[in-house]
Amino acid sequence: MEANMPKRKEPGRSLRIKVISMGNAEVGKSCIIKRYCEKRFVSKYLATIGIDYGVTKVHVRDREIKVNIFDMAGHPFFYEVRNEFYKDTQGVILVYDVGQKDSFDALDAWLAEMKQELGPHGNMENIIFVVCANKIDCTKHRCVDESEGRLWAESKGFLYFETSAQTGEGINEMFQTFYMSIVDLCENGGKRPTTNSSASFTKEQADAIRRIRNSKDSWDMLGVKPGASRDEVNKAYRKLAVLLHPDKCVAPGSEDAFKAVVNARTALLKNIK
Ligand code: GTP
Ligand code: MG
C-alpha cells in the first residue's frame, strides 16, 4: 500500500473512509499528514485554523481506499469549529509530543472530548485509534519514554507508533498499519476485530506499572505504609513480583517495574530489623 500507487478501478472493492487527527496544538499532527501525503516537512509552525481537509487515495490489499482526512486544530480556541467533525469517523490519529509531558497527559481529555461530541449513542469501540509518539528526533528533550506511551495505548487496544515527521521515521509504517486495521474493521462489518481490541496484559498489571513509575519512595512503590514490618514488605513484594514477573507479564515497562520493585524491597529490608 502506497499513497502514490497507480489508480486501479475495481467496482465494489473501493472504500471511502473518514480519518481525523487529534492532540494538543503544536504536537505535529499536520506535519505527520504532510510527511505522508506530500513527502515533505515544514519546520515553521503554521497553526491549523479550525480544520484542514484533504482527500487521498491509498491501496490496501486489493482495495482502493479513498481517505477523507480532517486535520483538527489542537488549540482550545477552535473547539467550536472542530467539535462538529467527530461523527462518522473510522480512524483517529492521536498525537503527542514526546518532549511535552502535558501533551501526553492530555490524551485522555481528547478522548473525553470526542466521546462527549459523539453523544450517548456514539460508539468509540469500533474506531481504530493509532497513537503517534511524535518528535522522536528531539532525543535531548524527550520526557515520555516508549514504554509509558505504549502502555497507555495498548491498554486501550490502540495501535502505537514512534514517529518523527521531521525525519520521516515511523510515518509510513504507522499509516500502513492504520489503514490496514481500518480495512479489517470495515470487512468485519464495522466492528473492531477481536485480536486488535484486547491487550495482552491486564488492567491490574498496567495500573501497577503506572503506580510504580509514579511512586515517591520505596514504601510507596511496594504500596505499604512507611515503617511497615518485614512481613508486610515481603508480602507486598511477592504480590507485585507475581503480577509483574517478566515470564508472566508482557506489558510495556514491566521489566523496569519488576526491577524497581526488587530494588525497593532490598533497600527497605536493609533498614528493618
Ligand atoms: P495545531 O495545528 O496548532 O494543532 O498544531 P499541529 O499539531 O498540527 O502541529 P504542526 O504539525 O503544525 O507542528 C508544530 C511544530 O512542530 C512545527 O514547527 C513543526 O515543524 C514541528 N514538528 C512537527 N513534527 C515534528 C517532528 O517530528 N520533529 C520535530 N523536530 N519538529 C516537528
Ligand atoms: Mg495542525
PDB file of C-alpha atoms and ligand atoms in Angstrom:
ATOM      1  CA  MET A   1       0.000   0.000   0.000  1.00  0.00           C
ATOM      2  CA  GLU A   2       1.396   3.372  -1.019  1.00  0.00           C
ATOM      3  CA  ALA A   3      -0.088   6.837  -1.239  1.00  0.00           C
ATOM      4  CA  ASN A   4       1.026   7.262  -4.845  1.00  0.00           C
ATOM      5  CA  MET A   5       0.337   3.869  -6.305  1.00  0.00           C
ATOM      6  CA  PRO A   6      -1.249   3.814  -9.785  1.00  0.00           C
ATOM      7  CA  LYS A   7      -5.020   4.060  -9.769  1.00  0.00           C
ATOM      8  CA  ARG A   8      -6.943   0.818 -10.165  1.00  0.00           C
ATOM      9  CA  LYS A   9     -10.667   0.814 -10.583  1.00  0.00           C
ATOM     10  CA  GLU A  10     -12.319  -2.258  -9.150  1.00  0.00           C
ATOM     11  CA  PRO A  11     -16.041  -1.745  -8.802  1.00  0.00           C
ATOM     12  CA  GLY A  12     -17.354  -2.936  -5.467  1.00  0.00           C
ATOM     13  CA  ARG A  13     -13.906  -3.099  -3.932  1.00  0.00           C
ATOM     14  CA  SER A  14     -13.422   0.606  -3.342  1.00  0.00           C
ATOM     15  CA  LEU A  15     -13.985   2.054   0.076  1.00  0.00           C
ATOM     16  CA  ARG A  16     -14.450   5.546   1.415  1.00  0.00           C
ATOM     17  CA  ILE A  17     -13.268   6.263   4.936  1.00  0.00           C
ATOM     18  CA  LYS A  18     -13.024   9.222   7.268  1.00  0.00           C
ATOM     19  CA  VAL A  19      -9.953   9.815   9.395  1.00  0.00           C
ATOM     20  CA  ILE A  20      -9.344  12.613  11.906  1.00  0.00           C
ATOM     21  CA  SER A  21      -6.257  13.836  13.769  1.00  0.00           C
ATOM     22  CA  MET A  22      -6.390  14.792  17.436  1.00  0.00           C
ATOM     23  CA  GLY A  23      -3.940  16.095  20.026  1.00  0.00           C
ATOM     24  CA  ASN A  24      -2.654  19.315  21.581  1.00  0.00           C
ATOM     25  CA  ALA A  25      -1.551  22.263  19.496  1.00  0.00           C
ATOM     26  CA  GLU A  26       1.973  22.050  18.070  1.00  0.00           C
ATOM     27  CA  VAL A  27       2.488  18.307  18.618  1.00  0.00           C
ATOM     28  CA  GLY A  28       2.915  17.774  14.860  1.00  0.00           C
ATOM     29  CA  LYS A  29      -0.462  16.492  13.566  1.00  0.00           C
ATOM     30  CA  SER A  30      -0.362  18.490  10.333  1.00  0.00           C
ATOM     31  CA  CYS A  31       3.317  17.673   9.754  1.00  0.00           C
ATOM     32  CA  ILE A  32       2.685  13.924  10.118  1.00  0.00           C
ATOM     33  CA  ILE A  33      -0.054  14.095   7.469  1.00  0.00           C
ATOM     34  CA  LYS A  34       2.067  16.308   5.224  1.00  0.00           C
ATOM     35  CA  ARG A  35       5.058  13.978   5.549  1.00  0.00           C
ATOM     36  CA  TYR A  36       2.958  11.021   4.398  1.00  0.00           C
ATOM     37  CA  CYS A  37       0.921  12.718   1.670  1.00  0.00           C
ATOM     38  CA  GLU A  38       3.456  15.214   0.315  1.00  0.00           C
ATOM     39  CA  LYS A  39       6.744  13.635   1.473  1.00  0.00           C
ATOM     40  CA  ARG A  40       7.976  16.895   2.943  1.00  0.00           C
ATOM     41  CA  PHE A  41       8.494  18.646   6.259  1.00  0.00           C
ATOM     42  CA  VAL A  42       7.982  22.300   7.143  1.00  0.00           C
ATOM     43  CA  SER A  43       9.846  23.451  10.242  1.00  0.00           C
ATOM     44  CA  LYS A  44       7.940  26.736  10.594  1.00  0.00           C
ATOM     45  CA  TYR A  45       4.873  26.369  12.807  1.00  0.00           C
ATOM     46  CA  LEU A  46       1.671  27.208  10.948  1.00  0.00           C
ATOM     47  CA  ALA A  47      -1.203  26.580  13.341  1.00  0.00           C
ATOM     48  CA  THR A  48      -4.192  24.845  11.790  1.00  0.00           C
ATOM     49  CA  ILE A  49      -7.144  27.208  11.834  1.00  0.00           C
ATOM     50  CA  GLY A  50     -10.144  25.138  12.857  1.00  0.00           C
ATOM     51  CA  ILE A  51      -9.885  22.244  10.411  1.00  0.00           C
ATOM     52  CA  ASP A  52      -7.831  21.335   7.347  1.00  0.00           C
ATOM     53  CA  TYR A  53      -9.465  18.917   4.952  1.00  0.00           C
ATOM     54  CA  GLY A  54      -7.786  16.727   2.369  1.00  0.00           C
ATOM     55  CA  VAL A  55      -8.510  13.645   0.256  1.00  0.00           C
ATOM     56  CA  THR A  56      -6.038  10.945  -0.620  1.00  0.00           C
ATOM     57  CA  LYS A  57      -6.236   7.541  -2.278  1.00  0.00           C
ATOM     58  CA  VAL A  58      -4.377   4.507  -0.999  1.00  0.00           C
ATOM     59  CA  HIS A  59      -4.418   0.805  -1.809  1.00  0.00           C
ATOM     60  CA  VAL A  60      -4.735  -1.817   0.866  1.00  0.00           C
ATOM     61  CA  ARG A  61      -4.538  -5.397  -0.338  1.00  0.00           C
ATOM     62  CA  ASP A  62      -6.801  -5.364  -3.426  1.00  0.00           C
ATOM     63  CA  ARG A  63      -8.923  -2.419  -2.319  1.00  0.00           C
ATOM     64  CA  GLU A  64      -8.795   1.185  -3.350  1.00  0.00           C
ATOM     65  CA  ILE A  65      -9.398   3.387  -0.350  1.00  0.00           C
ATOM     66  CA  LYS A  66     -10.493   6.982  -0.636  1.00  0.00           C
ATOM     67  CA  VAL A  67      -9.420   8.654   2.584  1.00  0.00           C
ATOM     68  CA  ASN A  68     -11.034  11.883   3.752  1.00  0.00           C
ATOM     69  CA  ILE A  69      -8.639  13.388   6.272  1.00  0.00           C
ATOM     70  CA  PHE A  70      -9.855  16.024   8.707  1.00  0.00           C
ATOM     71  CA  ASP A  71      -6.814  17.530  10.395  1.00  0.00           C
ATOM     72  CA  MET A  72      -8.019  19.244  13.554  1.00  0.00           C
ATOM     73  CA  ALA A  73      -6.619  22.293  15.282  1.00  0.00           C
ATOM     74  CA  GLY A  74      -5.323  21.395  18.734  1.00  0.00           C
ATOM     75  CA  HIS A  75      -5.758  24.820  20.263  1.00  0.00           C
ATOM     76  CA  PRO A  76      -8.699  25.050  22.730  1.00  0.00           C
ATOM     77  CA  PHE A  77      -9.790  28.217  20.921  1.00  0.00           C
ATOM     78  CA  PHE A  78     -11.004  26.084  17.978  1.00  0.00           C
ATOM     79  CA  TYR A  79     -13.179  23.725  19.977  1.00  0.00           C
ATOM     80  CA  GLU A  80     -16.381  25.166  18.480  1.00  0.00           C
ATOM     81  CA  VAL A  81     -15.108  24.523  14.963  1.00  0.00           C
ATOM     82  CA  ARG A  82     -13.703  21.036  15.372  1.00  0.00           C
ATOM     83  CA  ASN A  83     -16.477  19.583  17.559  1.00  0.00           C
ATOM     84  CA  GLU A  84     -18.704  19.035  14.511  1.00  0.00           C
ATOM     85  CA  PHE A  85     -16.193  16.746  12.838  1.00  0.00           C
ATOM     86  CA  TYR A  86     -16.013  13.834  15.252  1.00  0.00           C
ATOM     87  CA  LYS A  87     -19.022  11.987  13.787  1.00  0.00           C
ATOM     88  CA  ASP A  88     -18.820   9.055  11.323  1.00  0.00           C
ATOM     89  CA  THR A  89     -15.115   8.502  11.821  1.00  0.00           C
ATOM     90  CA  GLN A  90     -13.425   5.149  11.208  1.00  0.00           C
ATOM     91  CA  GLY A  91      -9.915   6.115  12.273  1.00  0.00           C
ATOM     92  CA  VAL A  92      -8.232   8.550  14.659  1.00  0.00           C
ATOM     93  CA  ILE A  93      -4.595   9.628  14.641  1.00  0.00           C
ATOM     94  CA  LEU A  94      -3.923  10.652  18.225  1.00  0.00           C
ATOM     95  CA  VAL A  95      -0.669  12.574  18.547  1.00  0.00           C
ATOM     96  CA  TYR A  96       1.525  13.753  21.401  1.00  0.00           C
ATOM     97  CA  ASP A  97       4.998  15.258  21.542  1.00  0.00           C
ATOM     98  CA  VAL A  98       7.473  13.023  23.427  1.00  0.00           C
ATOM     99  CA  GLY A  99       9.171  16.180  24.733  1.00  0.00           C
ATOM    100  CA  GLN A 100       5.943  17.652  26.180  1.00  0.00           C
ATOM    101  CA  LYS A 101       4.527  15.650  29.075  1.00  0.00           C
ATOM    102  CA  ASP A 102       1.394  17.853  29.044  1.00  0.00           C
ATOM    103  CA  SER A 103       0.560  16.706  25.544  1.00  0.00           C
ATOM    104  CA  PHE A 104       0.769  13.055  26.664  1.00  0.00           C
ATOM    105  CA  ASP A 105      -1.321  13.709  29.775  1.00  0.00           C
ATOM    106  CA  ALA A 106      -3.896  15.451  27.564  1.00  0.00           C
ATOM    107  CA  LEU A 107      -4.682  12.306  25.543  1.00  0.00           C
ATOM    108  CA  ASP A 108      -7.415  11.264  27.973  1.00  0.00           C
ATOM    109  CA  ALA A 109      -9.039  14.692  27.631  1.00  0.00           C
ATOM    110  CA  TRP A 110      -9.010  14.337  23.834  1.00  0.00           C
ATOM    111  CA  LEU A 111     -10.798  11.002  24.089  1.00  0.00           C
ATOM    112  CA  ALA A 112     -13.278  12.588  26.509  1.00  0.00           C
ATOM    113  CA  GLU A 113     -13.953  15.453  24.082  1.00  0.00           C
ATOM    114  CA  MET A 114     -14.636  13.011  21.265  1.00  0.00           C
ATOM    115  CA  LYS A 115     -16.868  10.848  23.467  1.00  0.00           C
ATOM    116  CA  GLN A 116     -18.848  13.881  24.523  1.00  0.00           C
ATOM    117  CA  GLU A 117     -19.335  15.061  20.957  1.00  0.00           C
ATOM    118  CA  LEU A 118     -20.430  11.609  19.769  1.00  0.00           C
ATOM    119  CA  GLY A 119     -23.097  11.632  22.447  1.00  0.00           C
ATOM    120  CA  PRO A 120     -24.672   8.741  24.345  1.00  0.00           C
ATOM    121  CA  HIS A 121     -25.208   6.662  21.191  1.00  0.00           C
ATOM    122  CA  GLY A 122     -21.721   7.162  19.821  1.00  0.00           C
ATOM    123  CA  ASN A 123     -19.530   4.080  19.887  1.00  0.00           C
ATOM    124  CA  MET A 124     -15.796   4.596  20.333  1.00  0.00           C
ATOM    125  CA  GLU A 125     -15.204   0.815  20.484  1.00  0.00           C
ATOM    126  CA  ASN A 126     -15.428   0.426  16.747  1.00  0.00           C
ATOM    127  CA  ILE A 127     -12.982   3.119  15.741  1.00  0.00           C
ATOM    128  CA  ILE A 128      -9.316   2.412  15.032  1.00  0.00           C
ATOM    129  CA  PHE A 129      -7.039   4.630  17.103  1.00  0.00           C
ATOM    130  CA  VAL A 130      -3.350   4.987  16.394  1.00  0.00           C
ATOM    131  CA  VAL A 131      -1.205   6.817  18.931  1.00  0.00           C
ATOM    132  CA  CYS A 132       1.797   8.688  17.492  1.00  0.00           C
ATOM    133  CA  ALA A 133       4.572   9.450  19.949  1.00  0.00           C
ATOM    134  CA  ASN A 134       5.936  12.228  17.743  1.00  0.00           C
ATOM    135  CA  LYS A 135       9.179  14.252  17.524  1.00  0.00           C
ATOM    136  CA  ILE A 136      11.360  11.276  18.484  1.00  0.00           C
ATOM    137  CA  ASP A 137      14.199  13.047  16.648  1.00  0.00           C
ATOM    138  CA  CYS A 138      14.384  15.515  19.563  1.00  0.00           C
ATOM    139  CA  THR A 139      16.137  12.985  21.796  1.00  0.00           C
ATOM    140  CA  LYS A 140      17.563  15.582  24.210  1.00  0.00           C
ATOM    141  CA  HIS A 141      14.135  16.858  25.218  1.00  0.00           C
ATOM    142  CA  ARG A 142      12.387  13.513  25.444  1.00  0.00           C
ATOM    143  CA  CYS A 143      10.465  13.100  28.703  1.00  0.00           C
ATOM    144  CA  VAL A 144       7.817  10.469  27.851  1.00  0.00           C
ATOM    145  CA  ASP A 145       9.549   7.166  27.187  1.00  0.00           C
ATOM    146  CA  GLU A 146       8.374   4.443  24.832  1.00  0.00           C
ATOM    147  CA  SER A 147       7.117   2.047  27.489  1.00  0.00           C
ATOM    148  CA  GLU A 148       4.949   4.737  29.112  1.00  0.00           C
ATOM    149  CA  GLY A 149       3.328   5.690  25.798  1.00  0.00           C
ATOM    150  CA  ARG A 150       2.973   2.118  24.612  1.00  0.00           C
ATOM    151  CA  LEU A 151       1.409   1.057  27.911  1.00  0.00           C
ATOM    152  CA  TRP A 152      -1.206   3.815  27.674  1.00  0.00           C
ATOM    153  CA  ALA A 153      -2.032   2.960  24.061  1.00  0.00           C
ATOM    154  CA  GLU A 154      -2.014  -0.816  24.273  1.00  0.00           C
ATOM    155  CA  SER A 155      -4.027  -0.954  27.483  1.00  0.00           C
ATOM    156  CA  LYS A 156      -6.807   0.741  25.494  1.00  0.00           C
ATOM    157  CA  GLY A 157      -6.414  -1.559  22.487  1.00  0.00           C
ATOM    158  CA  PHE A 158      -4.897   1.265  20.400  1.00  0.00           C
ATOM    159  CA  LEU A 159      -2.031   0.968  17.924  1.00  0.00           C
ATOM    160  CA  TYR A 160       1.199   2.719  18.969  1.00  0.00           C
ATOM    161  CA  PHE A 161       3.981   4.125  16.801  1.00  0.00           C
ATOM    162  CA  GLU A 162       7.072   6.194  17.485  1.00  0.00           C
ATOM    163  CA  THR A 163       7.242   8.851  14.774  1.00  0.00           C
ATOM    164  CA  SER A 164       9.170  11.815  13.510  1.00  0.00           C
ATOM    165  CA  ALA A 165       7.525  13.999  10.896  1.00  0.00           C
ATOM    166  CA  GLN A 166      10.895  15.685  10.520  1.00  0.00           C
ATOM    167  CA  THR A 167      12.947  12.603   9.555  1.00  0.00           C
ATOM    168  CA  GLY A 168      10.004  10.502   8.366  1.00  0.00           C
ATOM    169  CA  GLU A 169      10.787   7.719  10.840  1.00  0.00           C
ATOM    170  CA  GLY A 170       7.791   5.524  11.591  1.00  0.00           C
ATOM    171  CA  ILE A 171       5.391   7.527   9.406  1.00  0.00           C
ATOM    172  CA  ASN A 172       4.826   5.068   6.519  1.00  0.00           C
ATOM    173  CA  GLU A 173       4.681   2.083   8.866  1.00  0.00           C
ATOM    174  CA  MET A 174       2.149   3.919  11.020  1.00  0.00           C
ATOM    175  CA  PHE A 175      -0.162   4.801   8.108  1.00  0.00           C
ATOM    176  CA  GLN A 176       0.127   1.345   6.531  1.00  0.00           C
ATOM    177  CA  THR A 177      -0.853  -0.439   9.734  1.00  0.00           C
ATOM    178  CA  PHE A 178      -3.534   2.157  10.467  1.00  0.00           C
ATOM    179  CA  TYR A 179      -5.231   1.830   7.051  1.00  0.00           C
ATOM    180  CA  MET A 180      -4.892  -1.954   7.113  1.00  0.00           C
ATOM    181  CA  SER A 181      -6.645  -2.040  10.502  1.00  0.00           C
ATOM    182  CA  ILE A 182      -9.435   0.215   9.184  1.00  0.00           C
ATOM    183  CA  VAL A 183      -9.962  -2.081   6.198  1.00  0.00           C
ATOM    184  CA  ASP A 184     -10.060  -5.071   8.576  1.00  0.00           C
ATOM    185  CA  LEU A 185     -12.654  -3.167  10.606  1.00  0.00           C
ATOM    186  CA  CYS A 186     -14.783  -2.433   7.528  1.00  0.00           C
ATOM    187  CA  GLU A 187     -14.517  -6.032   6.333  1.00  0.00           C
ATOM    188  CA  ASN A 188     -15.571  -7.150   9.787  1.00  0.00           C
ATOM    189  CA  GLY A 189     -18.906  -5.317   9.487  1.00  0.00           C
ATOM    190  CA  GLY A 190     -17.647  -2.120  11.150  1.00  0.00           C
ATOM    191  CA  LYS A 191     -16.589  -3.894  14.334  1.00  0.00           C
ATOM    192  CA  ARG A 192     -13.042  -3.857  15.642  1.00  0.00           C
ATOM    193  CA  PRO A 193     -11.651  -7.390  15.080  1.00  0.00           C
ATOM    194  CA  THR A 194     -11.223  -9.054  18.485  1.00  0.00           C
ATOM    195  CA  THR A 195      -7.489  -9.606  18.017  1.00  0.00           C
ATOM    196  CA  ASN A 196      -6.928  -5.828  17.960  1.00  0.00           C
ATOM    197  CA  SER A 197      -9.239  -4.862  20.745  1.00  0.00           C
ATOM    198  CA  SER A 198      -7.842  -6.798  23.652  1.00  0.00           C
ATOM    199  CA  ALA A 199      -4.489  -6.045  25.231  1.00  0.00           C
ATOM    200  CA  SER A 200      -2.222  -8.986  26.040  1.00  0.00           C
ATOM    201  CA  PHE A 201      -1.931  -7.829  29.653  1.00  0.00           C
ATOM    202  CA  THR A 202      -4.417  -6.999  32.374  1.00  0.00           C
ATOM    203  CA  LYS A 203      -5.600  -3.646  33.686  1.00  0.00           C
ATOM    204  CA  GLU A 204      -4.183  -4.636  37.093  1.00  0.00           C
ATOM    205  CA  GLN A 205      -0.730  -5.090  35.546  1.00  0.00           C
ATOM    206  CA  ALA A 206      -0.944  -1.766  33.666  1.00  0.00           C
ATOM    207  CA  ASP A 207      -2.131   0.077  36.785  1.00  0.00           C
ATOM    208  CA  ALA A 208       0.664  -1.453  38.890  1.00  0.00           C
ATOM    209  CA  ILE A 209       3.331  -0.370  36.378  1.00  0.00           C
ATOM    210  CA  ARG A 210       1.939   3.174  36.299  1.00  0.00           C
ATOM    211  CA  ARG A 211       1.760   3.339  40.101  1.00  0.00           C
ATOM    212  CA  ILE A 212       5.344   2.071  40.465  1.00  0.00           C
ATOM    213  CA  ARG A 213       6.576   4.580  37.898  1.00  0.00           C
ATOM    214  CA  ASN A 214       4.914   7.452  39.782  1.00  0.00           C
ATOM    215  CA  SER A 215       5.786   6.329  43.308  1.00  0.00           C
ATOM    216  CA  LYS A 216       7.668   8.790  45.502  1.00  0.00           C
ATOM    217  CA  ASP A 217       9.759   6.309  47.557  1.00  0.00           C
ATOM    218  CA  SER A 218      10.330   2.594  48.179  1.00  0.00           C
ATOM    219  CA  TRP A 219       7.424   2.304  50.673  1.00  0.00           C
ATOM    220  CA  ASP A 220       5.093   3.885  48.162  1.00  0.00           C
ATOM    221  CA  MET A 221       6.417   1.654  45.414  1.00  0.00           C
ATOM    222  CA  LEU A 222       5.532  -1.500  47.326  1.00  0.00           C
ATOM    223  CA  GLY A 223       2.243   0.023  48.437  1.00  0.00           C
ATOM    224  CA  VAL A 224       2.990  -0.280  52.188  1.00  0.00           C
ATOM    225  CA  LYS A 225       2.915   2.348  54.915  1.00  0.00           C
ATOM    226  CA  PRO A 226       6.269   3.873  55.972  1.00  0.00           C
ATOM    227  CA  GLY A 227       7.536   1.836  58.936  1.00  0.00           C
ATOM    228  CA  ALA A 228       5.857  -1.404  57.757  1.00  0.00           C
ATOM    229  CA  SER A 229       7.247  -4.716  59.083  1.00  0.00           C
ATOM    230  CA  ARG A 230       9.474  -7.201  57.197  1.00  0.00           C
ATOM    231  CA  ASP A 231       6.462  -9.463  56.753  1.00  0.00           C
ATOM    232  CA  GLU A 232       4.352  -6.690  55.284  1.00  0.00           C
ATOM    233  CA  VAL A 233       7.153  -5.671  52.920  1.00  0.00           C
ATOM    234  CA  ASN A 234       7.710  -9.275  51.817  1.00  0.00           C
ATOM    235  CA  LYS A 235       4.014  -9.885  51.316  1.00  0.00           C
ATOM    236  CA  ALA A 236       3.595  -6.752  49.197  1.00  0.00           C
ATOM    237  CA  TYR A 237       6.741  -7.630  47.256  1.00  0.00           C
ATOM    238  CA  ARG A 238       5.569 -11.172  46.499  1.00  0.00           C
ATOM    239  CA  LYS A 239       2.221  -9.922  45.216  1.00  0.00           C
ATOM    240  CA  LEU A 240       3.858  -7.456  42.831  1.00  0.00           C
ATOM    241  CA  ALA A 241       6.566  -9.949  41.800  1.00  0.00           C
ATOM    242  CA  VAL A 242       3.914 -12.487  40.764  1.00  0.00           C
ATOM    243  CA  LEU A 243       1.946  -9.802  38.913  1.00  0.00           C
ATOM    244  CA  LEU A 244       4.903  -8.318  37.053  1.00  0.00           C
ATOM    245  CA  HIS A 245       7.362 -11.197  36.663  1.00  0.00           C
ATOM    246  CA  PRO A 246       8.887 -10.920  33.158  1.00  0.00           C
ATOM    247  CA  ASP A 247       7.958 -14.565  32.459  1.00  0.00           C
ATOM    248  CA  LYS A 248       4.291 -13.751  33.001  1.00  0.00           C
ATOM    249  CA  CYS A 249       3.833 -10.087  32.168  1.00  0.00           C
ATOM    250  CA  VAL A 250       4.305  -8.666  28.680  1.00  0.00           C
ATOM    251  CA  ALA A 251       3.011  -5.159  29.448  1.00  0.00           C
ATOM    252  CA  PRO A 252       5.353  -2.391  28.225  1.00  0.00           C
ATOM    253  CA  GLY A 253       7.584  -1.257  31.094  1.00  0.00           C
ATOM    254  CA  SER A 254       7.008  -4.411  33.175  1.00  0.00           C
ATOM    255  CA  GLU A 255      10.684  -5.372  33.241  1.00  0.00           C
ATOM    256  CA  ASP A 256      11.755  -1.989  34.631  1.00  0.00           C
ATOM    257  CA  ALA A 257       8.874  -2.028  37.108  1.00  0.00           C
ATOM    258  CA  PHE A 258       9.864  -5.509  38.274  1.00  0.00           C
ATOM    259  CA  LYS A 259      13.494  -4.434  38.775  1.00  0.00           C
ATOM    260  CA  ALA A 260      12.377  -1.332  40.670  1.00  0.00           C
ATOM    261  CA  VAL A 261      10.247  -3.484  42.996  1.00  0.00           C
ATOM    262  CA  VAL A 262      13.168  -5.852  43.671  1.00  0.00           C
ATOM    263  CA  ASN A 263      15.422  -2.873  44.474  1.00  0.00           C
ATOM    264  CA  ALA A 264      12.789  -1.251  46.695  1.00  0.00           C
ATOM    265  CA  ARG A 265      12.378  -4.422  48.718  1.00  0.00           C
ATOM    266  CA  THR A 266      16.162  -4.835  49.123  1.00  0.00           C
ATOM    267  CA  ALA A 267      16.526  -1.196  50.227  1.00  0.00           C
ATOM    268  CA  LEU A 268      13.689  -1.439  52.756  1.00  0.00           C
ATOM    269  CA  LEU A 269      14.767  -4.775  54.260  1.00  0.00           C
ATOM    270  CA  LYS A 270      18.261  -3.407  54.861  1.00  0.00           C
ATOM    271  CA  ASN A 271      16.817  -0.934  57.346  1.00  0.00           C
ATOM    272  CA  ILE A 272      14.151  -3.084  59.008  1.00  0.00           C
ATOM    273  CA  LYS A 273      15.230  -5.234  61.946  1.00  0.00           C
TER     274      LYS A 273
HETATM  275  P1  GTP B   1      -2.056  22.678  15.534  1.00  0.00           P
HETATM  276  O1  GTP B   1      -2.474  22.729  14.110  1.00  0.00           O
HETATM  277  O2  GTP B   1      -1.895  24.035  16.146  1.00  0.00           O
HETATM  278  O3  GTP B   1      -2.971  21.835  16.359  1.00  0.00           O
HETATM  279  O4  GTP B   1      -0.593  22.002  15.608  1.00  0.00           O
HETATM  280  P2  GTP B   1      -0.106  20.648  14.914  1.00  0.00           P
HETATM  281  O5  GTP B   1      -0.236  19.536  15.900  1.00  0.00           O
HETATM  282  O6  GTP B   1      -0.744  20.449  13.607  1.00  0.00           O
HETATM  283  O7  GTP B   1       1.447  20.914  14.758  1.00  0.00           O
HETATM  284  P3  GTP B   1       2.278  21.120  13.404  1.00  0.00           P
HETATM  285  O8  GTP B   1       2.226  19.905  12.558  1.00  0.00           O
HETATM  286  O9  GTP B   1       1.880  22.390  12.776  1.00  0.00           O
HETATM  287  O10 GTP B   1       3.758  21.224  14.008  1.00  0.00           O
HETATM  288  C1  GTP B   1       4.089  22.081  15.058  1.00  0.00           C
HETATM  289  C2  GTP B   1       5.571  22.381  15.090  1.00  0.00           C
HETATM  290  O11 GTP B   1       6.302  21.208  15.403  1.00  0.00           O
HETATM  291  C3  GTP B   1       6.110  22.880  13.748  1.00  0.00           C
HETATM  292  O12 GTP B   1       7.091  23.882  13.984  1.00  0.00           O
HETATM  293  C4  GTP B   1       6.767  21.647  13.148  1.00  0.00           C
HETATM  294  O13 GTP B   1       7.821  21.944  12.285  1.00  0.00           O
HETATM  295  C5  GTP B   1       7.244  20.925  14.385  1.00  0.00           C
HETATM  296  N1  GTP B   1       7.280  19.461  14.228  1.00  0.00           N
HETATM  297  C6  GTP B   1       6.270  18.666  13.839  1.00  0.00           C
HETATM  298  N2  GTP B   1       6.648  17.370  13.820  1.00  0.00           N
HETATM  299  C7  GTP B   1       7.927  17.351  14.206  1.00  0.00           C
HETATM  300  C8  GTP B   1       8.896  16.304  14.402  1.00  0.00           C
HETATM  301  O14 GTP B   1       8.646  15.109  14.224  1.00  0.00           O
HETATM  302  N3  GTP B   1      10.140  16.690  14.840  1.00  0.00           N
HETATM  303  C9  GTP B   1      10.460  17.996  15.070  1.00  0.00           C
HETATM  304  N4  GTP B   1      11.686  18.250  15.488  1.00  0.00           N
HETATM  305  N5  GTP B   1       9.576  19.002  14.906  1.00  0.00           N
HETATM  306  C10 GTP B   1       8.344  18.689  14.481  1.00  0.00           C
HETATM  307 MG    MG B   2      -2.120  21.481  12.584  1.00  0.00          MG
END
